Amino acid sequence: MQKITKLIDIEAPCQDVFDTVVDIDRRMQLSPLWGLSQLLDVSPNYPQTGSSYRVRVLTDMPFGLSYGTLNATQGAISGLIQMLSLKSTQADTSHSKELISDDAKEIIATSDQEPEFEMPARQEYFVTEHELLHKFSYYLDEDCKTIITWRFQSIPLGTRINYEEVFCDENIGGENFIPTVRGVISEWLFNIKRYSELNNGRGRQIIKWFLDRYYLKLRPDQRRVVLMTLYMQAIGLATFMIALIGWGIASLFF
């Protein structure tokens, strides 16, 4: 058995973070692998212990090896927040992160050497523990179970998440599989952090409303189009502001 653990601190109340993780739609939408699976149905008693939900896998690529969308969600969400903040304040000149990191590109270059294996077209997950504000655990129902556990701890900063994933050695697809899965988990937790922290401040709440209402429902390719459109508009706005300031300075001397 292989185990991967990851900690992250979030500046948000434990209730907000817990609710985000337990919400299936939101949890999937914030994953770097969003777009590779589709939620089919959820049992009426979810998220109670013993409840379940099913998803349909939309690709035959194994978990962690869908390089095309590896960093797109994190980069798109981070970039969108930055672009919307720029438009609302007309002062922030930060730009979005590159959608595909150097590590991901290196993995893509060596992907031809990775052994392939098929995933089942449908997957069913069962909730094993639901302890409000403290713990949420579920597993993928296969011959060799993949068990995922989220632990939540209230800290002075806000909330600490302790993520743990346990899976069989048979599920490892190659030498790059473990590092890739670690990267996916890190980006997933980072997305949850950025999303949960949007509750701080009225401007951020507006951005979160936009994410919930429209952006998170889009496919990764659609998100990139929206991000690029906002980015170009931000460049236009910055250019206009620079020209306006330049004209104002020039008018003082001529």
mmCIF file of C-alpha atoms in Angstrom:
data_model
loop_
_atom_site.group_PDB
_atom_site.id
_atom_site.type_symbol
_atom_site.label_atom_id
_atom_site.label_comp_id
_atom_site.label_asym_id
_atom_site.label_seq_id
_atom_site.Cartn_x
_atom_site.Cartn_y
_atom_site.Cartn_z
ATOM 1 C CA MET A 1 0.000 0.000 0.000
ATOM 2 C CA GLN A 2 1.100 3.539 -0.774
ATOM 3 C CA LYS A 3 0.195 6.572 1.326
ATOM 4 C CA ILE A 4 0.367 10.248 0.397
ATOM 5 C CA THR A 5 -0.297 12.975 2.964
ATOM 6 C CA LYS A 6 -0.427 16.741 2.611
ATOM 7 C CA LEU A 7 -1.113 19.632 5.009
ATOM 8 C CA ILE A 8 -2.391 23.084 4.124
ATOM 9 C CA ASP A 9 -3.515 26.051 6.237
ATOM 10 C CA ILE A 10 -6.488 28.111 5.076
ATOM 11 C CA GLU A 11 -7.528 31.551 6.297
ATOM 12 C CA ALA A 12 -11.204 30.656 6.524
ATOM 13 C CA PRO A 13 -13.587 29.253 9.167
ATOM 14 C CA CYS A 14 -13.584 25.498 9.574
ATOM 15 C CA GLN A 15 -17.296 25.344 8.732
ATOM 16 C CA ASP A 16 -16.749 26.961 5.325
ATOM 17 C CA VAL A 17 -13.814 24.722 4.452
ATOM 18 C CA PHE A 18 -15.586 21.578 5.620
ATOM 19 C CA ASP A 19 -18.701 22.416 3.599
ATOM 20 C CA THR A 20 -16.600 23.009 0.474
ATOM 21 C CA VAL A 21 -14.888 19.627 0.730
ATOM 22 C CA VAL A 22 -18.076 17.696 1.482
ATOM 23 C CA ASP A 23 -19.903 19.298 -1.465
ATOM 24 C CA ILE A 24 -19.276 16.781 -4.281
ATOM 25 C CA ASP A 25 -19.791 19.226 -7.143
ATOM 26 C CA ARG A 26 -17.525 21.846 -5.629
ATOM 27 C CA ARG A 27 -14.860 19.309 -4.682
ATOM 28 C CA MET A 28 -14.757 17.966 -8.227
ATOM 29 C CA GLN A 29 -14.826 21.422 -9.831
ATOM 30 C CA LEU A 30 -11.828 22.545 -7.785
ATOM 31 C CA SER A 31 -9.793 19.482 -8.722
ATOM 32 C CA PRO A 32 -7.016 19.847 -11.329
ATOM 33 C CA LEU A 33 -8.614 16.814 -12.993
ATOM 34 C CA TRP A 34 -11.980 18.540 -13.421
ATOM 35 C CA GLY A 35 -13.489 17.618 -16.771
ATOM 36 C CA LEU A 36 -12.220 14.035 -16.772
ATOM 37 C CA SER A 37 -15.212 12.623 -14.906
ATOM 38 C CA GLN A 38 -18.923 13.302 -14.583
ATOM 39 C CA LEU A 39 -21.101 12.949 -11.499
ATOM 40 C CA LEU A 40 -23.912 10.485 -12.232
ATOM 41 C CA ASP A 41 -25.934 10.167 -9.047
ATOM 42 C CA VAL A 42 -25.743 10.669 -5.290
ATOM 43 C CA SER A 43 -27.532 8.660 -2.623
ATOM 44 C CA PRO A 44 -30.259 10.578 -0.726
ATOM 45 C CA ASN A 45 -28.477 10.270 2.625
ATOM 46 C CA TYR A 46 -25.175 11.757 1.434
ATOM 47 C CA PRO A 47 -22.842 12.724 3.142
ATOM 48 C CA GLN A 48 -23.745 10.405 6.022
ATOM 49 C CA THR A 49 -21.690 7.293 6.723
ATOM 50 C CA GLY A 50 -22.676 4.509 4.323
ATOM 51 C CA SER A 51 -23.876 6.875 1.600
ATOM 52 C CA SER A 52 -22.382 6.739 -1.874
ATOM 53 C CA TYR A 53 -22.073 8.491 -5.204
ATOM 54 C CA ARG A 54 -21.120 7.374 -8.698
ATOM 55 C CA VAL A 55 -19.068 9.059 -11.391
ATOM 56 C CA ARG A 56 -18.415 8.249 -15.029
ATOM 57 C CA VAL A 57 -14.829 8.489 -16.235
ATOM 58 C CA LEU A 58 -14.650 10.495 -19.459
ATOM 59 C CA THR A 59 -11.152 9.366 -20.439
ATOM 60 C CA ASP A 60 -9.134 6.162 -20.371
ATOM 61 C CA MET A 61 -6.128 7.980 -18.883
ATOM 62 C CA PRO A 62 -5.251 6.771 -15.363
ATOM 63 C CA PHE A 63 -5.546 9.100 -12.385
ATOM 64 C CA GLY A 64 -2.717 11.587 -12.265
ATOM 65 C CA LEU A 65 -1.644 11.050 -15.877
ATOM 66 C CA SER A 66 -3.960 13.396 -17.713
ATOM 67 C CA TYR A 67 -1.234 15.943 -18.268
ATOM 68 C CA GLY A 68 -3.237 18.269 -20.481
ATOM 69 C CA THR A 69 -5.363 19.448 -17.561
ATOM 70 C CA LEU A 70 -2.867 18.932 -14.753
ATOM 71 C CA ASN A 71 -2.257 22.578 -13.902
ATOM 72 C CA ALA A 72 -4.972 24.245 -15.941
ATOM 73 C CA THR A 73 -7.543 24.456 -13.183
ATOM 74 C CA GLN A 74 -5.182 25.906 -10.597
ATOM 75 C CA GLY A 75 -3.730 28.402 -13.062
ATOM 76 C CA ALA A 76 -7.152 29.370 -14.342
ATOM 77 C CA ILE A 77 -8.695 29.879 -10.908
ATOM 78 C CA SER A 78 -5.674 31.807 -9.630
ATOM 79 C CA GLY A 79 -5.562 33.875 -12.766
ATOM 80 C CA LEU A 80 -9.282 34.572 -12.749
ATOM 81 C CA ILE A 81 -9.143 35.815 -9.159
ATOM 82 C CA GLN A 82 -6.233 38.057 -10.058
ATOM 83 C CA MET A 83 -7.923 39.412 -13.184
ATOM 84 C CA LEU A 84 -11.236 40.116 -11.459
ATOM 85 C CA SER A 85 -9.402 41.774 -8.582
ATOM 86 C CA LEU A 86 -7.573 43.940 -11.096
ATOM 87 C CA LYS A 87 -10.808 45.020 -12.762
ATOM 88 C CA SER A 88 -12.504 45.796 -9.436
ATOM 89 C CA THR A 89 -9.638 47.794 -7.937
ATOM 90 C CA GLN A 90 -8.049 49.135 -11.171
ATOM 91 C CA ALA A 91 -4.737 48.873 -9.374
ATOM 92 C CA ASP A 92 -3.622 45.243 -9.239
ATOM 93 C CA THR A 93 -1.224 44.468 -12.068
ATOM 94 C CA SER A 94 -0.586 40.848 -11.183
ATOM 95 C CA HIS A 95 -0.967 38.296 -13.934
ATOM 96 C CA SER A 96 -2.022 34.665 -13.998
ATOM 97 C CA LYS A 97 0.333 31.777 -13.567
ATOM 98 C CA GLU A 98 1.429 29.823 -16.609
ATOM 99 C CA LEU A 99 -1.169 27.113 -17.160
ATOM 100 C CA ILE A 100 1.285 24.249 -17.520
ATOM 101 C CA SER A 101 4.239 24.165 -15.124
ATOM 102 C CA ASP A 102 7.777 23.119 -16.047
ATOM 103 C CA ASP A 103 7.381 19.933 -13.991
ATOM 104 C CA ALA A 104 4.230 19.006 -15.883
ATOM 105 C CA LYS A 105 5.957 19.666 -19.228
ATOM 106 C CA GLU A 106 8.816 17.405 -18.200
ATOM 107 C CA ILE A 107 6.357 14.663 -17.313
ATOM 108 C CA ILE A 108 4.574 15.108 -20.653
ATOM 109 C CA ALA A 109 7.886 14.671 -22.460
ATOM 110 C CA THR A 110 8.416 11.296 -20.784
ATOM 111 C CA SER A 111 4.799 10.133 -20.856
ATOM 112 C CA ASP A 112 5.413 7.820 -23.818
ATOM 113 C CA GLN A 113 7.474 5.621 -21.523
ATOM 114 C CA GLU A 114 4.656 5.170 -19.016
ATOM 115 C CA PRO A 115 2.722 1.890 -19.046
ATOM 116 C CA GLU A 116 -0.976 2.346 -19.719
ATOM 117 C CA PHE A 117 -3.845 0.671 -17.934
ATOM 118 C CA GLU A 118 -7.584 1.106 -18.232
ATOM 119 C CA MET A 119 -9.813 2.596 -15.599
ATOM 120 C CA PRO A 120 -13.395 1.419 -15.174
ATOM 121 C CA ALA A 121 -15.896 3.547 -17.076
ATOM 122 C CA ARG A 122 -17.933 3.998 -13.887
ATOM 123 C CA GLN A 123 -16.673 4.406 -10.349
ATOM 124 C CA GLU A 124 -18.566 4.276 -7.080
ATOM 125 C CA TYR A 125 -17.416 5.944 -3.863
ATOM 126 C CA PHE A 126 -18.671 5.083 -0.375
ATOM 127 C CA VAL A 127 -18.512 7.401 2.634
ATOM 128 C CA THR A 128 -16.952 5.681 5.639
ATOM 129 C CA GLU A 129 -16.733 8.561 8.128
ATOM 130 C CA HIS A 130 -18.532 11.882 8.447
ATOM 131 C CA GLU A 131 -17.574 13.714 11.614
ATOM 132 C CA LEU A 132 -18.821 17.293 11.358
ATOM 133 C CA LEU A 133 -15.969 19.846 11.204
ATOM 134 C CA HIS A 134 -13.390 17.166 12.002
ATOM 135 C CA LYS A 135 -13.197 14.312 9.518
ATOM 136 C CA PHE A 136 -14.567 13.145 6.173
ATOM 137 C CA SER A 137 -13.483 9.868 4.586
ATOM 138 C CA TYR A 138 -14.555 7.849 1.560
ATOM 139 C CA TYR A 139 -13.170 5.094 -0.660
ATOM 140 C CA LEU A 140 -13.302 4.032 -4.288
ATOM 141 C CA ASP A 141 -15.001 0.647 -4.562
ATOM 142 C CA GLU A 142 -12.553 -1.526 -6.493
ATOM 143 C CA ASP A 143 -10.739 -4.815 -5.979
ATOM 144 C CA CYS A 144 -8.061 -2.741 -4.289
ATOM 145 C CA LYS A 145 -9.652 0.240 -2.580
ATOM 146 C CA THR A 146 -8.385 3.795 -2.818
ATOM 147 C CA ILE A 147 -9.125 5.488 0.520
ATOM 148 C CA ILE A 148 -9.238 9.272 0.868
ATOM 149 C CA THR A 149 -9.426 10.970 4.261
ATOM 150 C CA TRP A 150 -9.818 14.674 5.000
ATOM 151 C CA ARG A 151 -9.093 15.859 8.548
ATOM 152 C CA PHE A 152 -9.944 19.378 9.675
ATOM 153 C CA GLN A 153 -8.451 21.311 12.578
ATOM 154 C CA SER A 154 -9.354 24.802 13.765
ATOM 155 C CA ILE A 155 -6.228 26.928 14.210
ATOM 156 C CA PRO A 156 -5.710 30.641 15.019
ATOM 157 C CA LEU A 157 -5.187 31.341 11.315
ATOM 158 C CA GLY A 158 -8.398 29.567 10.341
ATOM 159 C CA THR A 159 -8.422 25.901 9.310
ATOM 160 C CA ARG A 160 -5.785 23.240 8.752
ATOM 161 C CA ILE A 161 -6.527 20.407 6.336
ATOM 162 C CA ASN A 162 -4.678 17.107 6.659
ATOM 163 C CA TYR A 163 -5.254 15.172 3.434
ATOM 164 C CA GLU A 164 -4.434 11.469 3.232
ATOM 165 C CA GLU A 165 -4.756 9.114 0.277
ATOM 166 C CA VAL A 166 -4.016 5.392 0.446
ATOM 167 C CA PHE A 167 -3.914 3.175 -2.636
ATOM 168 C CA CYS A 168 -2.492 -0.159 -3.744
ATOM 169 C CA ASP A 169 0.874 -0.668 -5.376
ATOM 170 C CA GLU A 170 -0.962 -2.226 -8.313
ATOM 171 C CA ASN A 171 -2.490 1.161 -9.139
ATOM 172 C CA ILE A 172 0.881 2.787 -9.753
ATOM 173 C CA GLY A 173 1.275 3.507 -13.455
ATOM 174 C CA GLY A 174 5.025 4.162 -13.607
ATOM 175 C CA GLU A 175 7.938 5.935 -11.950
ATOM 176 C CA ASN A 176 6.361 9.369 -12.459
ATOM 177 C CA PHE A 177 2.987 8.344 -11.076
ATOM 178 C CA ILE A 178 3.617 9.164 -7.393
ATOM 179 C CA PRO A 179 5.181 12.610 -8.048
ATOM 180 C CA THR A 180 2.330 13.430 -10.408
ATOM 181 C CA VAL A 181 -0.321 12.424 -7.880
ATOM 182 C CA ARG A 182 1.452 14.519 -5.243
ATOM 183 C CA GLY A 183 1.342 17.467 -7.612
ATOM 184 C CA VAL A 184 -2.357 16.984 -8.313
ATOM 185 C CA ILE A 185 -3.136 16.798 -4.585
ATOM 186 C CA SER A 186 -1.102 19.938 -3.855
ATOM 187 C CA GLU A 187 -2.904 21.885 -6.567
ATOM 188 C CA TRP A 188 -6.271 20.543 -5.429
ATOM 189 C CA LEU A 189 -5.671 21.749 -1.879
ATOM 190 C CA PHE A 190 -4.378 25.077 -3.167
ATOM 191 C CA ASN A 191 -7.580 25.559 -5.190
ATOM 192 C CA ILE A 192 -9.674 24.802 -2.097
ATOM 193 C CA LYS A 193 -7.599 27.297 -0.126
ATOM 194 C CA ARG A 194 -8.005 30.098 -2.670
ATOM 195 C CA TYR A 195 -11.718 29.395 -3.032
ATOM 196 C CA SER A 196 -12.413 29.239 0.718
ATOM 197 C CA GLU A 197 -10.537 32.470 1.380
ATOM 198 C CA LEU A 198 -12.806 34.383 -1.002
ATOM 199 C CA ASN A 199 -15.276 34.862 1.860
ATOM 200 C CA ASN A 200 -13.014 37.575 3.296
ATOM 201 C CA GLY A 201 -14.179 40.962 2.005
ATOM 202 C CA ARG A 202 -17.084 42.116 -0.125
ATOM 203 C CA GLY A 203 -15.041 42.267 -3.314
ATOM 204 C CA ARG A 204 -13.902 38.676 -2.898
ATOM 205 C CA GLN A 205 -17.446 37.534 -2.160
ATOM 206 C CA ILE A 206 -18.512 38.945 -5.529
ATOM 207 C CA ILE A 207 -15.735 36.958 -7.193
ATOM 208 C CA LYS A 208 -16.859 33.816 -5.356
ATOM 209 C CA TRP A 209 -20.437 34.382 -6.500
ATOM 210 C CA PHE A 210 -19.191 34.584 -10.092
ATOM 211 C CA LEU A 211 -17.172 31.387 -9.636
ATOM 212 C CA ASP A 212 -20.140 29.488 -8.184
ATOM 213 C CA ARG A 213 -22.649 30.824 -10.679
ATOM 214 C CA TYR A 214 -20.681 30.492 -13.906
ATOM 215 C CA TYR A 215 -16.949 29.846 -13.941
ATOM 216 C CA LEU A 216 -16.536 26.597 -11.988
ATOM 217 C CA LYS A 217 -19.183 24.887 -14.121
ATOM 218 C CA LEU A 218 -17.142 25.419 -17.283
ATOM 219 C CA ARG A 219 -14.818 22.850 -18.804
ATOM 220 C CA PRO A 220 -11.068 23.535 -18.444
ATOM 221 C CA ASP A 221 -10.798 24.731 -22.058
ATOM 222 C CA GLN A 222 -13.737 27.102 -21.558
ATOM 223 C CA ARG A 223 -12.143 28.429 -18.368
ATOM 224 C CA ARG A 224 -8.978 29.246 -20.277
ATOM 225 C CA VAL A 225 -10.963 31.189 -22.869
ATOM 226 C CA VAL A 226 -12.668 33.236 -20.142
ATOM 227 C CA LEU A 227 -9.345 33.814 -18.410
ATOM 228 C CA MET A 228 -7.667 34.964 -21.609
ATOM 229 C CA THR A 229 -10.562 37.315 -22.397
ATOM 230 C CA LEU A 230 -10.365 38.895 -18.948
ATOM 231 C CA TYR A 231 -6.596 39.081 -19.215
ATOM 232 C CA MET A 232 -6.783 40.967 -22.517
ATOM 233 C CA GLN A 233 -9.369 43.336 -21.068
ATOM 234 C CA ALA A 234 -7.111 43.944 -18.078
ATOM 235 C CA ILE A 235 -4.223 44.773 -20.400
ATOM 236 C CA GLY A 236 -6.465 47.197 -22.274
ATOM 237 C CA LEU A 237 -7.553 48.814 -19.028
ATOM 238 C CA ALA A 238 -3.959 49.128 -17.818
ATOM 239 C CA THR A 239 -2.924 50.665 -21.148
ATOM 240 C CA PHE A 240 -5.778 53.158 -20.941
ATOM 241 C CA MET A 241 -4.840 54.134 -17.383
ATOM 242 C CA ILE A 242 -1.191 54.632 -18.355
ATOM 243 C CA ALA A 243 -2.206 56.787 -21.321
ATOM 244 C CA LEU A 244 -4.577 58.791 -19.129
ATOM 245 C CA ILE A 245 -1.887 59.406 -16.520
ATOM 246 C CA GLY A 246 0.583 60.357 -19.246
ATOM 247 C CA TRP A 247 -1.892 62.818 -20.745
ATOM 248 C CA GLY A 248 -2.503 64.322 -17.291
ATOM 249 C CA ILE A 249 1.215 64.778 -16.656
ATOM 250 C CA ALA A 250 1.738 66.283 -20.099
ATOM 251 C CA SER A 251 -1.091 68.768 -19.546
ATOM 252 C CA LEU A 252 0.739 70.140 -16.510
ATOM 253 C CA PHE A 253 3.682 71.266 -18.617
ATOM 254 C CA PHE A 254 2.096 72.233 -21.938
#
